[in-house]
Short mmCIF file of C-alpha atoms and ligand atoms in Angstrom, two decimals:
data_model
loop_
_atom_site.label_atom_id
_atom_site.label_comp_id
_atom_site.label_asym_id
_atom_site.label_seq_id
_atom_site.Cartn_x
_atom_site.Cartn_y
_atom_site.Cartn_z
CA MET A 190 -36.14 -10.43 -18.46
CA ASN A 191 -34.44 -12.39 -15.72
CA GLU A 192 -34.04 -15.33 -18.08
CA ILE A 193 -32.42 -13.13 -20.73
CA SER A 194 -29.90 -11.58 -18.33
CA LYS A 195 -29.03 -15.07 -17.06
CA VAL A 196 -28.41 -16.28 -20.61
CA VAL A 197 -26.31 -13.19 -21.43
CA ARG A 198 -24.26 -13.67 -18.27
CA ARG A 199 -23.70 -17.31 -19.12
CA ILE A 200 -22.62 -16.50 -22.66
CA LEU A 201 -20.18 -13.85 -21.36
CA LYS A 202 -18.75 -16.33 -18.85
CA ILE A 203 -18.27 -18.97 -21.53
CA ILE A 204 -16.58 -16.42 -23.85
CA LYS A 205 -14.28 -15.27 -21.01
CA ASN A 206 -13.28 -18.82 -20.03
CA GLU A 207 -12.76 -19.94 -23.60
CA SER A 208 -10.65 -16.93 -24.53
CA ARG A 209 -8.54 -17.42 -21.38
CA ASN A 210 -8.02 -21.09 -22.26
CA ILE A 211 -7.04 -20.28 -25.83
CA TYR A 212 -4.67 -17.54 -24.62
CA ASN A 213 -3.00 -19.83 -22.05
CA ASN A 214 -2.61 -22.67 -24.56
CA LEU A 215 -1.02 -20.38 -27.11
CA ILE A 216 1.35 -18.83 -24.56
CA GLU A 217 2.43 -22.27 -23.35
CA LYS A 218 3.05 -23.66 -26.82
CA PHE A 219 4.86 -20.81 -28.50
CA ARG A 220 7.43 -18.21 -27.55
CA PHE A 221 5.74 -14.86 -28.00
CA SER A 222 7.25 -11.44 -27.57
CA LEU A 223 6.04 -9.21 -24.73
CA THR A 224 4.67 -6.79 -27.34
CA PHE A 225 2.55 -9.57 -28.82
CA LYS A 226 1.28 -10.68 -25.42
CA ILE A 227 0.33 -7.14 -24.33
CA THR A 228 -1.38 -6.46 -27.67
CA LEU A 229 -3.23 -9.78 -27.51
CA VAL A 230 -4.50 -9.09 -23.99
CA TYR A 231 -5.77 -5.64 -24.98
CA ALA A 232 -7.26 -6.94 -28.23
CA LEU A 233 -9.14 -9.68 -26.33
CA LYS A 234 -10.31 -7.18 -23.74
CA THR A 235 -11.55 -4.79 -26.44
CA LEU A 236 -13.22 -7.68 -28.25
CA SER A 237 -15.10 -8.75 -25.15
CA ILE A 238 -16.19 -5.15 -24.43
CA LEU A 239 -17.37 -4.79 -28.04
CA LEU A 240 -19.21 -8.11 -27.85
CA PHE A 241 -20.91 -7.08 -24.61
CA LEU A 242 -21.89 -3.70 -26.05
CA GLY A 243 -23.13 -5.38 -29.26
CA LEU A 244 -25.21 -7.85 -27.27
CA CYS A 245 -26.71 -5.01 -25.20
CA ILE A 246 -27.55 -2.97 -28.29
CA VAL A 247 -28.97 -5.92 -30.26
CA GLY A 248 -30.83 -7.31 -27.23
CA GLY A 249 -32.26 -3.88 -26.41
CA PHE A 250 -33.31 -3.30 -29.99
CA ILE A 251 -35.02 -6.72 -30.27
CA GLY A 252 -36.82 -6.21 -26.96
CA LEU A 253 -38.01 -2.75 -27.95
CA SER A 254 -39.10 -3.89 -31.44
CA VAL A 255 -41.07 -6.84 -30.05
CA TRP A 256 -42.75 -4.64 -27.47
CA ASN A 257 -43.54 -2.01 -30.12
CA ALA A 258 -44.87 -4.60 -32.59
CA GLN A 259 -47.09 -6.17 -29.92
CA GLU A 260 -48.57 -2.77 -29.08
CA HIS A 261 -49.32 -2.28 -32.76
CA MET A 262 -50.90 -5.67 -33.23
CA ASN A 263 -52.98 -5.24 -30.11
CA ARG A 264 -54.30 -1.92 -31.36
CA ASN A 265 -55.15 -3.52 -34.72
CA PHE A 266 -56.94 -6.36 -32.97
CA GLN A 267 -59.12 -3.81 -31.11
CA LEU A 268 -59.85 -1.94 -34.35
CA VAL A 269 -60.79 -5.13 -36.23
CA SER A 270 -63.05 -6.18 -33.32
CA ASP A 271 -64.70 -2.77 -33.46
CA TYR A 272 -65.21 -2.91 -37.25
CA LEU A 273 -66.74 -6.40 -37.12
CA GLY A 274 -68.86 -5.45 -34.11
CA GLU A 275 -70.36 -2.59 -36.06
CA GLY A 276 -71.39 -5.19 -38.67
CA ASN A 277 -71.37 -2.88 -41.68
CA SER A 278 -70.55 -4.06 -45.14
CA TYR A 279 -67.38 -2.00 -45.38
CA SER A 280 -65.60 -3.82 -42.61
CA GLU A 281 -63.62 -6.15 -44.96
CA SER A 282 -62.21 -3.28 -46.97
CA LYS A 283 -61.38 -1.44 -43.72
CA ILE A 284 -59.51 -4.50 -42.43
CA LYS A 285 -57.61 -4.76 -45.73
CA ARG A 286 -56.63 -1.08 -45.53
CA LEU A 287 -55.51 -1.53 -41.90
CA ALA A 288 -53.36 -4.53 -42.84
CA GLN A 289 -51.77 -2.64 -45.73
CA LEU A 290 -50.98 0.45 -43.61
CA ASP A 291 -49.29 -1.52 -40.83
CA ALA A 292 -47.76 -4.24 -43.09
CA LEU A 293 -49.71 -6.94 -41.27
CA SER A 294 -51.46 -10.05 -42.48
CA ILE A 295 -54.91 -10.61 -40.96
CA THR A 296 -56.76 -13.93 -41.30
CA ILE A 297 -60.07 -14.93 -39.75
CA PHE A 298 -60.81 -18.62 -39.23
CA ASN A 299 -64.00 -20.34 -38.20
CA GLN A 300 -63.97 -22.70 -35.24
CA LYS A 301 -62.83 -25.59 -37.44
CA GLY A 302 -59.85 -23.68 -38.76
CA ASN A 303 -61.27 -22.87 -42.18
CA VAL A 304 -60.41 -19.47 -43.59
CA LEU A 305 -63.34 -17.02 -43.52
CA TYR A 306 -61.37 -14.00 -44.55
CA THR A 307 -57.68 -13.23 -45.26
CA THR A 308 -55.51 -10.37 -46.45
CA GLU A 309 -52.80 -12.93 -47.29
CA GLU A 310 -51.86 -13.01 -50.98
CA HIS A 311 -50.56 -16.57 -51.03
CA PRO A 312 -52.25 -19.61 -49.48
CA LYS A 313 -48.85 -20.84 -48.27
CA GLY A 314 -48.81 -17.93 -45.82
CA ILE A 315 -51.93 -19.15 -44.05
CA ASP A 316 -51.52 -21.51 -41.15
CA PHE A 317 -54.10 -22.11 -38.49
CA TYR A 318 -52.86 -22.39 -34.92
CA GLY A 319 -55.71 -23.62 -32.75
CA SER A 320 -55.72 -23.37 -29.00
CA GLU A 321 -53.84 -26.68 -28.58
CA ASP A 322 -52.19 -27.12 -31.95
CA LEU A 323 -48.94 -25.22 -31.63
CA VAL A 324 -46.65 -27.49 -33.68
CA GLY A 325 -43.78 -25.43 -35.10
CA ALA A 326 -44.73 -22.45 -32.95
CA TRP A 327 -43.41 -20.91 -29.73
CA ASP A 328 -45.85 -19.41 -27.21
CA ILE A 329 -44.38 -16.16 -25.85
CA GLY A 330 -47.42 -15.33 -23.68
CA ARG A 331 -50.27 -12.82 -23.77
CA ASN A 332 -51.80 -14.66 -26.84
CA TYR A 333 -48.66 -14.12 -28.88
CA ILE A 334 -46.77 -16.87 -30.63
CA ILE A 335 -43.68 -17.00 -32.81
CA ALA A 336 -44.37 -19.37 -35.71
CA LYS A 337 -42.87 -20.57 -38.96
CA ASP A 338 -44.06 -18.49 -41.84
CA ASN A 339 -44.07 -18.69 -45.64
CA MET A 340 -44.01 -15.52 -47.62
CA VAL A 341 -44.31 -14.74 -51.33
CA ALA A 342 -40.98 -13.81 -52.78
CA GLY A 343 -41.02 -11.09 -55.43
CA ASN A 344 -43.79 -10.99 -58.04
CA ASP A 345 -44.14 -14.73 -58.60
CA PRO A 346 -46.93 -15.99 -56.33
CA ALA A 347 -45.70 -19.57 -56.80
CA SER A 348 -42.34 -18.87 -55.24
CA TYR A 349 -42.04 -18.11 -51.56
CA HIS A 350 -39.49 -18.23 -48.81
CA SER A 351 -39.74 -19.38 -45.24
CA GLY A 352 -39.08 -17.42 -42.10
CA TYR A 353 -40.60 -16.64 -38.75
CA ALA A 354 -43.35 -14.22 -37.80
CA MET A 355 -45.05 -13.03 -34.62
CA ILE A 356 -48.77 -13.87 -34.50
CA LEU A 357 -51.50 -12.52 -32.23
CA LYS A 358 -54.36 -14.95 -31.74
CA GLY A 359 -57.72 -13.73 -30.51
CA ASP A 360 -61.43 -14.61 -30.37
CA ILE A 361 -63.69 -12.51 -32.48
CA GLN A 362 -67.29 -12.40 -33.89
CA TRP A 363 -67.66 -12.94 -37.66
CA ASN A 364 -71.21 -12.37 -38.85
CA TYR A 365 -72.33 -12.88 -35.23
CA MET A 366 -70.62 -16.27 -35.16
CA PRO A 367 -67.63 -17.05 -32.89
CA ALA A 368 -64.44 -17.04 -34.93
CA GLN A 369 -60.69 -16.72 -34.45
CA ILE A 370 -58.48 -13.94 -35.74
CA GLN A 371 -54.75 -14.29 -36.35
CA ILE A 372 -52.80 -11.09 -36.92
CA LYS A 373 -49.39 -11.85 -38.35
CA ASN A 374 -46.46 -9.43 -38.16
CA ARG A 375 -43.45 -10.40 -40.28
CA MET A 376 -41.44 -7.53 -38.77
CA GLN A 377 -39.54 -6.96 -41.99
CA LYS A 378 -38.68 -3.35 -41.20
CA GLU A 379 -37.32 -4.36 -37.83
CA ILE A 380 -35.33 -7.24 -39.31
CA THR A 381 -33.83 -4.95 -41.95
CA THR A 382 -32.93 -2.39 -39.27
CA LEU A 383 -31.42 -5.17 -37.14
CA VAL A 384 -29.28 -6.37 -40.06
CA ILE A 385 -28.06 -2.78 -40.61
CA ILE A 386 -27.29 -2.40 -36.89
CA LEU A 387 -25.37 -5.70 -36.94
CA LEU A 388 -23.40 -4.64 -40.01
CA VAL A 389 -22.57 -1.24 -38.49
CA LEU A 390 -21.54 -2.89 -35.22
CA LEU A 391 -19.37 -5.38 -37.12
CA VAL A 392 -17.61 -2.65 -39.11
CA ILE A 393 -17.08 -0.50 -35.97
CA SER A 394 -15.79 -3.53 -34.06
CA ILE A 395 -13.34 -4.50 -36.80
CA LEU A 396 -12.05 -0.92 -37.07
CA GLN A 397 -11.77 -0.57 -33.30
CA LEU A 398 -9.98 -3.90 -33.02
CA LEU A 399 -7.55 -3.00 -35.79
CA ASP A 400 -6.85 0.31 -34.08
CA VAL A 401 -6.18 -1.43 -30.74
CA ILE A 402 -3.88 -3.99 -32.39
CA LEU A 403 -1.93 -1.44 -34.42
CA SER A 404 -1.61 1.34 -31.86
CA GLY A 405 -1.21 -1.17 -29.01
CA SER A 406 1.66 -3.01 -30.67
CA LYS A 407 3.27 0.26 -31.71
CA SER A 408 3.14 1.85 -28.27
CA SER A 409 4.10 -1.33 -26.37
CA LYS A 410 7.06 -1.75 -28.75
CA LYS A 411 8.09 1.80 -27.94
CA ILE A 412 7.68 1.27 -24.19
CA LEU A 413 9.59 -2.04 -24.25
CA ARG A 414 12.42 -0.79 -26.48
CA PRO A 415 14.70 -0.19 -23.43
CA ILE A 416 14.48 -3.94 -22.65
CA GLU A 417 15.76 -4.70 -26.13
CA VAL A 418 18.62 -2.24 -25.65
CA MET A 419 19.35 -3.75 -22.22
CA THR A 420 19.46 -7.28 -23.64
CA ARG A 421 21.87 -6.22 -26.37
CA THR A 422 24.10 -4.34 -23.91
CA VAL A 423 24.13 -7.22 -21.44
CA GLU A 424 24.99 -9.67 -24.24
CA ASN A 425 28.09 -7.59 -24.98
CA ILE A 426 29.28 -7.52 -21.37
CA THR A 427 32.21 -9.85 -20.82
CA VAL A 428 34.93 -10.08 -18.17
CA ASN A 429 37.08 -7.79 -20.34
CA GLU A 430 34.21 -5.36 -20.96
CA LEU A 431 32.96 -4.96 -17.40
CA ASN A 432 32.93 -1.16 -17.68
CA THR A 433 29.93 -1.14 -20.05
CA ARG A 434 26.85 0.44 -18.44
CA LEU A 435 23.19 0.73 -19.41
CA ASP A 436 21.92 4.15 -20.47
CA ILE A 437 19.79 5.63 -17.67
CA SER A 438 19.14 9.03 -19.20
CA GLY A 439 15.62 10.07 -20.27
CA SER A 440 12.27 9.50 -18.59
CA GLN A 441 12.20 7.80 -15.22
CA ASP A 442 10.19 4.60 -14.95
CA GLU A 443 10.43 1.02 -13.66
CA LEU A 444 12.73 0.00 -16.53
CA LYS A 445 15.10 2.84 -15.65
CA ASP A 446 15.05 1.62 -12.04
CA LEU A 447 15.94 -1.85 -13.29
CA ALA A 448 18.77 -0.41 -15.43
CA ARG A 449 20.04 1.62 -12.45
CA THR A 450 19.97 -1.47 -10.21
CA PHE A 451 21.73 -3.46 -12.92
CA ASN A 452 24.42 -0.76 -13.27
CA GLY A 453 24.86 -0.81 -9.49
CA MET A 454 25.30 -4.59 -9.62
CA LEU A 455 27.87 -4.23 -12.43
CA ASP A 456 29.73 -1.60 -10.36
CA GLY A 457 29.93 -4.11 -7.51
CA ILE A 458 31.05 -6.95 -9.78
CA GLN A 459 33.65 -4.76 -11.49
CA GLN A 460 34.98 -3.50 -8.17
CA SER A 461 35.34 -6.96 -6.66
CA TYR A 462 36.79 -8.31 -9.92
CA GLU A 463 39.40 -5.54 -9.98
CA LYS A 464 40.08 -6.03 -6.27
CA GLN A 465 40.55 -9.73 -6.85
CA ASN A 466 42.86 -9.08 -9.79
CA GLN A 467 44.87 -6.64 -7.72
CA PHE A 468 45.00 -9.16 -4.87
CA VAL A 469 46.29 -11.93 -7.13
CA SER A 470 48.90 -9.70 -8.74
CA ASP A 471 50.04 -8.32 -5.32
CA ALA A 472 50.21 -11.85 -3.90
CA SER A 473 52.28 -13.09 -6.85
CA HIS A 474 54.54 -10.06 -6.51
CA GLU A 475 55.06 -10.74 -2.79
CA LEU A 476 55.82 -14.40 -3.41
CA ARG A 477 58.32 -13.57 -6.13
CA THR A 478 60.87 -12.03 -3.72
CA PRO A 479 61.28 -15.01 -1.35
CA ILE A 480 61.28 -17.41 -4.29
CA ALA A 481 63.99 -15.34 -6.01
CA VAL A 482 66.07 -15.27 -2.80
CA ILE A 483 65.72 -19.03 -2.33
CA GLN A 484 66.62 -19.58 -5.99
CA GLY A 485 69.67 -17.30 -5.64
CA TYR A 486 70.98 -19.16 -2.60
CA THR A 487 70.39 -22.60 -4.14
CA ASP A 488 72.38 -21.46 -7.21
CA LEU A 489 75.12 -20.25 -4.92
CA LEU A 490 75.14 -23.54 -3.05
CA HIS A 491 75.18 -25.44 -6.30
CA ARG A 492 78.27 -23.62 -7.56
CA TRP A 493 80.50 -23.15 -4.48
CA GLY A 494 78.50 -23.81 -1.36
CA LYS A 495 79.25 -27.52 -1.14
CA GLU A 496 82.92 -26.81 -0.40
CA ASP A 497 82.61 -23.47 1.43
CA GLU A 498 81.12 -23.89 4.88
CA ASN A 499 80.48 -20.17 5.34
CA ILE A 500 78.42 -20.00 2.17
CA LEU A 501 76.62 -23.17 3.16
CA ASP A 502 75.65 -21.72 6.55
CA GLU A 503 74.61 -18.34 5.18
CA SER A 504 72.54 -19.97 2.44
CA LEU A 505 70.74 -22.33 4.79
CA VAL A 506 69.87 -19.51 7.21
CA ALA A 507 68.59 -17.31 4.37
CA ILE A 508 66.59 -20.11 2.77
CA LYS A 509 65.04 -20.96 6.15
CA GLU A 510 64.13 -17.31 6.77
CA GLU A 511 62.63 -16.80 3.33
CA SER A 512 60.66 -20.03 3.44
CA ASN A 513 59.30 -18.92 6.83
CA ASN A 514 58.35 -15.56 5.29
CA MET A 515 56.67 -17.41 2.45
CA LYS A 516 54.77 -19.67 4.82
CA ASP A 517 53.66 -16.64 6.82
CA LEU A 518 52.50 -14.87 3.64
CA VAL A 519 50.65 -17.92 2.31
CA GLU A 520 48.91 -18.43 5.66
CA LYS A 521 47.79 -14.81 5.71
CA LEU A 522 46.57 -15.03 2.12
CA LEU A 523 44.63 -18.17 2.93
CA PHE A 524 43.10 -16.48 5.97
CA LEU A 525 41.90 -13.53 3.88
CA ALA A 526 40.64 -15.80 1.09
CA ARG A 527 38.63 -17.81 3.63
CA GLY A 528 37.31 -14.51 5.02
CA ASP A 529 36.21 -13.41 1.54
CA LYS A 530 34.57 -16.75 0.87
CA GLU A 531 32.96 -16.63 4.31
CA THR A 532 34.47 -20.01 5.16
CA GLN A 533 36.75 -18.68 7.89
CA LYS A 534 35.50 -20.23 11.12
CA VAL A 535 34.48 -17.84 13.90
CA GLU A 536 33.88 -19.90 17.04
CA LYS A 537 32.50 -17.60 19.70
CA LYS A 538 32.36 -18.52 23.35
CA ASP A 539 32.38 -16.82 26.75
CA PHE A 540 35.83 -16.05 28.15
CA TYR A 541 37.56 -13.43 30.30
CA LEU A 542 39.24 -10.88 28.04
CA ASN A 543 41.50 -9.67 30.85
CA ASP A 544 42.94 -13.19 31.18
CA LEU A 545 43.67 -13.29 27.45
CA ILE A 546 45.35 -9.87 27.58
CA ASP A 547 47.45 -11.01 30.55
CA VAL A 548 48.66 -14.03 28.56
CA ILE A 549 49.53 -11.84 25.56
CA ILE A 550 51.45 -9.39 27.74
CA LYS A 551 53.39 -12.25 29.33
CA GLU A 552 54.24 -13.72 25.94
CA THR A 553 55.24 -10.31 24.58
CA LYS A 554 57.56 -9.67 27.50
CA MET A 555 59.14 -13.04 26.87
CA ILE A 556 59.89 -12.43 23.19
CA ASP A 557 60.66 -8.70 23.39
CA ASP A 558 62.99 -7.21 25.92
CA ALA A 559 63.84 -4.14 23.84
CA HIS A 560 60.67 -2.28 24.83
CA GLU A 561 58.89 -1.48 28.04
CA ILE A 562 55.49 -3.21 28.11
CA ILE A 563 53.03 -1.35 30.34
CA SER A 564 49.55 -2.48 31.37
CA SER A 565 48.07 -0.48 34.21
CA ASP A 566 44.37 -0.97 33.49
CA ASN A 567 43.01 -4.36 32.43
CA ALA A 568 39.30 -4.48 33.31
CA LYS A 569 37.83 -7.80 34.31
CA VAL A 570 35.22 -8.58 31.69
CA LEU A 571 33.58 -11.69 30.34
CA ILE A 572 33.13 -11.46 26.60
CA HIS A 573 31.44 -13.62 23.99
CA ALA A 574 33.92 -13.88 21.12
CA ASP A 575 36.39 -16.15 19.34
CA PRO A 576 39.42 -16.14 21.72
CA ARG A 577 41.79 -17.48 19.03
CA LEU A 578 40.86 -14.71 16.56
CA ILE A 579 40.81 -11.94 19.20
CA LYS A 580 44.27 -13.05 20.30
CA GLU A 581 45.50 -13.05 16.71
CA SER A 582 44.24 -9.50 16.09
CA LEU A 583 45.77 -8.16 19.33
CA ARG A 584 49.05 -9.89 18.43
CA ILE A 585 49.07 -8.11 15.06
CA PHE A 586 48.62 -4.68 16.68
CA ILE A 587 51.24 -5.41 19.39
CA ASP A 588 53.71 -6.90 16.87
CA ASN A 589 53.37 -3.75 14.76
CA SER A 590 54.04 -1.59 17.81
CA ILE A 591 57.14 -3.67 18.51
CA LYS A 592 58.23 -3.50 14.85
CA TYR A 593 57.74 0.23 14.44
CA THR A 594 59.00 1.41 17.82
CA PRO A 595 62.78 1.82 18.23
CA SER A 596 64.45 -0.02 21.10
CA GLY A 597 63.90 1.61 24.44
CA GLY A 598 60.39 2.81 23.56
CA SER A 599 57.30 1.75 25.44
CA ILE A 600 54.09 -0.09 24.54
CA THR A 601 50.98 0.41 26.71
CA ILE A 602 48.18 -2.13 26.56
CA GLU A 603 44.95 -1.28 28.36
CA SER A 604 41.36 -2.43 28.42
CA THR A 605 38.54 -0.44 30.04
CA LEU A 606 34.88 -1.23 30.41
CA LYS A 607 32.53 1.54 29.27
CA GLU A 608 28.76 1.64 29.61
CA ASN A 609 28.00 0.06 26.24
CA GLU A 610 31.28 -1.43 25.19
CA ILE A 611 34.73 -2.64 26.04
CA GLN A 612 37.65 -0.56 24.82
CA ILE A 613 41.11 -2.00 24.22
CA SER A 614 44.01 0.31 23.38
CA ILE A 615 47.56 -0.41 22.24
CA GLU A 616 49.77 2.65 22.33
CA ASP A 617 53.41 2.92 21.34
CA THR A 618 56.09 5.59 21.25
CA GLY A 619 57.24 4.59 17.78
CA ILE A 620 57.79 6.23 14.43
CA GLY A 621 54.05 6.99 13.92
CA ILE A 622 52.08 7.01 10.70
CA GLY A 623 51.69 10.04 8.41
CA GLN A 624 48.20 11.54 7.89
CA LYS A 625 48.24 10.63 4.18
CA ASP A 626 48.94 6.96 4.98
CA LEU A 627 46.42 6.60 7.81
CA PRO A 628 43.33 5.97 5.59
CA HIS A 629 45.14 3.16 3.73
CA ILE A 630 46.90 1.12 6.39
CA PHE A 631 44.04 -1.42 6.61
CA SER A 632 44.15 -2.08 2.83
CA ARG A 633 45.67 -5.34 1.74
CA PHE A 634 49.42 -5.15 0.93
CA TYR A 635 49.61 -1.50 1.92
CA ARG A 636 52.88 -0.57 3.53
CA VAL A 637 54.12 2.84 4.49
CA ASP A 638 57.23 4.02 2.64
CA LYS A 639 60.07 1.66 3.61
CA SER A 640 62.63 4.48 3.95
CA ARG A 641 60.85 5.47 7.18
CA THR A 642 61.59 2.13 8.83
CA LYS A 643 65.27 2.12 7.97
CA GLY A 644 67.36 1.31 10.95
CA ILE A 645 64.55 -0.42 12.86
CA ASP A 646 65.24 -4.12 13.33
CA GLY A 647 62.58 -6.49 11.99
CA ALA A 648 60.46 -3.68 10.50
CA GLY A 649 58.47 -4.36 7.33
CA GLY A 650 56.23 -7.28 6.58
CA THR A 651 53.60 -8.44 4.18
CA GLY A 652 51.17 -5.52 4.50
CA LEU A 653 48.41 -8.00 5.32
CA GLY A 654 48.47 -7.88 9.13
CA LEU A 655 46.12 -4.92 9.63
CA ALA A 656 43.73 -6.20 6.91
CA ILE A 657 43.40 -9.47 8.87
CA ALA A 658 43.03 -7.67 12.22
CA SER A 659 40.32 -5.38 10.87
CA TRP A 660 38.42 -8.38 9.41
CA ILE A 661 38.49 -10.09 12.82
CA ILE A 662 37.22 -6.99 14.65
CA GLN A 663 34.49 -6.54 12.02
CA MET A 664 33.38 -10.15 12.58
CA HIS A 665 32.82 -9.17 16.23
CA ASN A 666 30.87 -6.02 15.22
CA GLY A 667 33.65 -3.90 16.62
CA LYS A 668 35.35 -0.69 15.43
CA ILE A 669 38.99 0.35 15.16
CA ARG A 670 40.32 3.90 15.46
CA VAL A 671 43.92 4.94 14.85
CA GLU A 672 45.52 8.04 16.34
CA SER A 673 49.07 8.64 15.22
CA GLN A 674 51.71 11.33 15.02
CA ILE A 675 55.02 11.05 13.24
CA ASP A 676 57.91 10.42 15.66
CA VAL A 677 55.54 10.57 18.64
CA GLY A 678 53.73 7.27 18.40
CA THR A 679 50.62 5.38 17.42
CA LYS A 680 47.51 4.48 19.40
CA ILE A 681 45.14 1.79 18.18
CA ILE A 682 41.71 1.90 19.89
CA ILE A 683 39.39 -1.10 19.52
CA ASN A 684 35.76 -0.91 20.62
CA LEU A 685 33.72 -4.08 20.99
CA PRO A 686 29.96 -3.65 21.48
CA ASN A 687 28.18 -4.79 24.65
CA THR A 688 26.45 -7.59 22.66
CA SER A 689 29.77 -9.36 22.75
CA CYS A 690 30.72 -8.48 26.33
CA LYS A 691 29.20 -9.15 29.70
CA LEU A 692 29.94 -7.92 33.16
CA PRO A 693 31.61 -10.57 35.22
CA THR A 694 29.19 -12.65 37.27
CA ILE A 695 31.41 -12.48 40.35
P1 LIG B 43 53.10 -5.02 7.88
O1 LIG B 43 53.17 -6.49 7.78
O2 LIG B 43 53.83 -4.30 6.82
O3 LIG B 43 53.35 -4.51 9.23
P2 LIG B 43 50.41 -4.23 8.41
O4 LIG B 43 49.18 -4.42 7.61
O5 LIG B 43 50.44 -4.83 9.76
O6 LIG B 43 51.59 -4.71 7.51
O7 LIG B 43 50.63 -2.69 8.55
C1 LIG B 43 50.52 -1.85 7.43
C2 LIG B 43 51.45 -0.66 7.56
O8 LIG B 43 51.01 0.22 8.60
C3 LIG B 43 52.83 -1.04 7.98
O9 LIG B 43 53.61 -1.28 6.83
C4 LIG B 43 53.34 0.16 8.75
O10 LIG B 43 53.96 1.05 7.88
C5 LIG B 43 52.10 0.80 9.27
N1 LIG B 43 51.94 0.55 10.73
C6 LIG B 43 51.14 -0.35 11.32
N2 LIG B 43 51.21 -0.27 12.65
C7 LIG B 43 52.09 0.71 12.92
C8 LIG B 43 52.61 1.28 14.13
N3 LIG B 43 52.26 0.84 15.33
N4 LIG B 43 53.51 2.28 14.01
C9 LIG B 43 53.88 2.73 12.82
N5 LIG B 43 53.43 2.27 11.64
C10 LIG B 43 52.57 1.26 11.68
#
């Protein structure tokens, strides 16, 4: 029994390995659809289950038949022994009847192997297997052997066909002389039943396999249809068709999650593409004005300016101013582009913020005498940040306060150290910003209605200053708040977290 289960296990292992090898080879060589692969896996799985079941059924049936047949033959052997032991003259006919009833062939040999009695119809069916002589036979224990057998085919005693039969050998008394009996069981009924079982199993297996292949490919095609739709939709997405989205209605599953993620990604791409487009068109628009002014003055110079000194002076001043504006704009654009590409250098180091603010205040007082610059509170704090960038951002806020505060107004610059952060505020008494404009002032190129700044010298700019300042503060994990009231003033509050600031060591 142990041997049989070992053999079965080995066969199953070989089948499993071979089918895996064949599957892998096929998958490597050819491009198969997912439907085909899923169907193939399930078909192979079903096939191996069917094979295993078939082997169990066939093995069980063979085992049971052999055991049953041996019981039968053993009983017949006992009966024959009994008949011959009784020694009556009817024993031969009793043996013949027994053989007919149980479809057995019984032959009795003397010690030399000569036939004393046989129920066999054809001499070809008689073979003597002595105790040693087991050529062409297989000893299966308990006096049973499996041996080659010849059997009469049909009604013609001359024709016969070969097969195998199970034979029980035993010692017996024939006319009070030691003899040997061989009871042969050709197991025809069992073989016929086995063939029928095999045929039924084969038909069931084929039908089951066909069902798995057909229903498997149909349902996997149905399940995978969204992928097909996705592929077609994605193929049609181009730069000009970025608003196309995958359908995410219907049942919720992993493919829907994928489609939702993909749509989210497309939203992001579309947004940044549109932003980029807007940026390029705004930048071109901004550059057009200084270029047009420069062109206008060069035309003027070309026509009359060479002779007229006044025109020459005016033109040169204007051209210089516009080219400065252009340089300023291009530098700001480059800064933002580097920020977007994450190539803008941020070189952080430890420095005293109060020292930096002092320098800025000094510089501001030097270039602006139209406003009162106040700084009553400038906390001594060592911070870890990029001093060049922090200075640039503070300059932008202060320059705005100067630009949008009429002469005579005041600008208060303060820095205070709170428990978790450092707070810098720049407050002016200028024209203020309307509530509807407040959410947009950090957007690139956004400028509040120009009519509001009429009459203020130097007001107006590129609309990029606050976008740059907010990028810098973000790079330092800080936050900006704006409080503003029309005709009262504006207060910019910057908070830098304590990760970027330290208490002074002295
Ligand atoms: P600009 O170069 O036009 O100043 P910014 O990005 O620096 O561009 O500012 C955007 C807009 O926010 C400005 O056009 C201005 O209208 C408004 N603004 C910024 N700071 C102030 C302020 N302190 N007072 C009033 N308005 C301001």
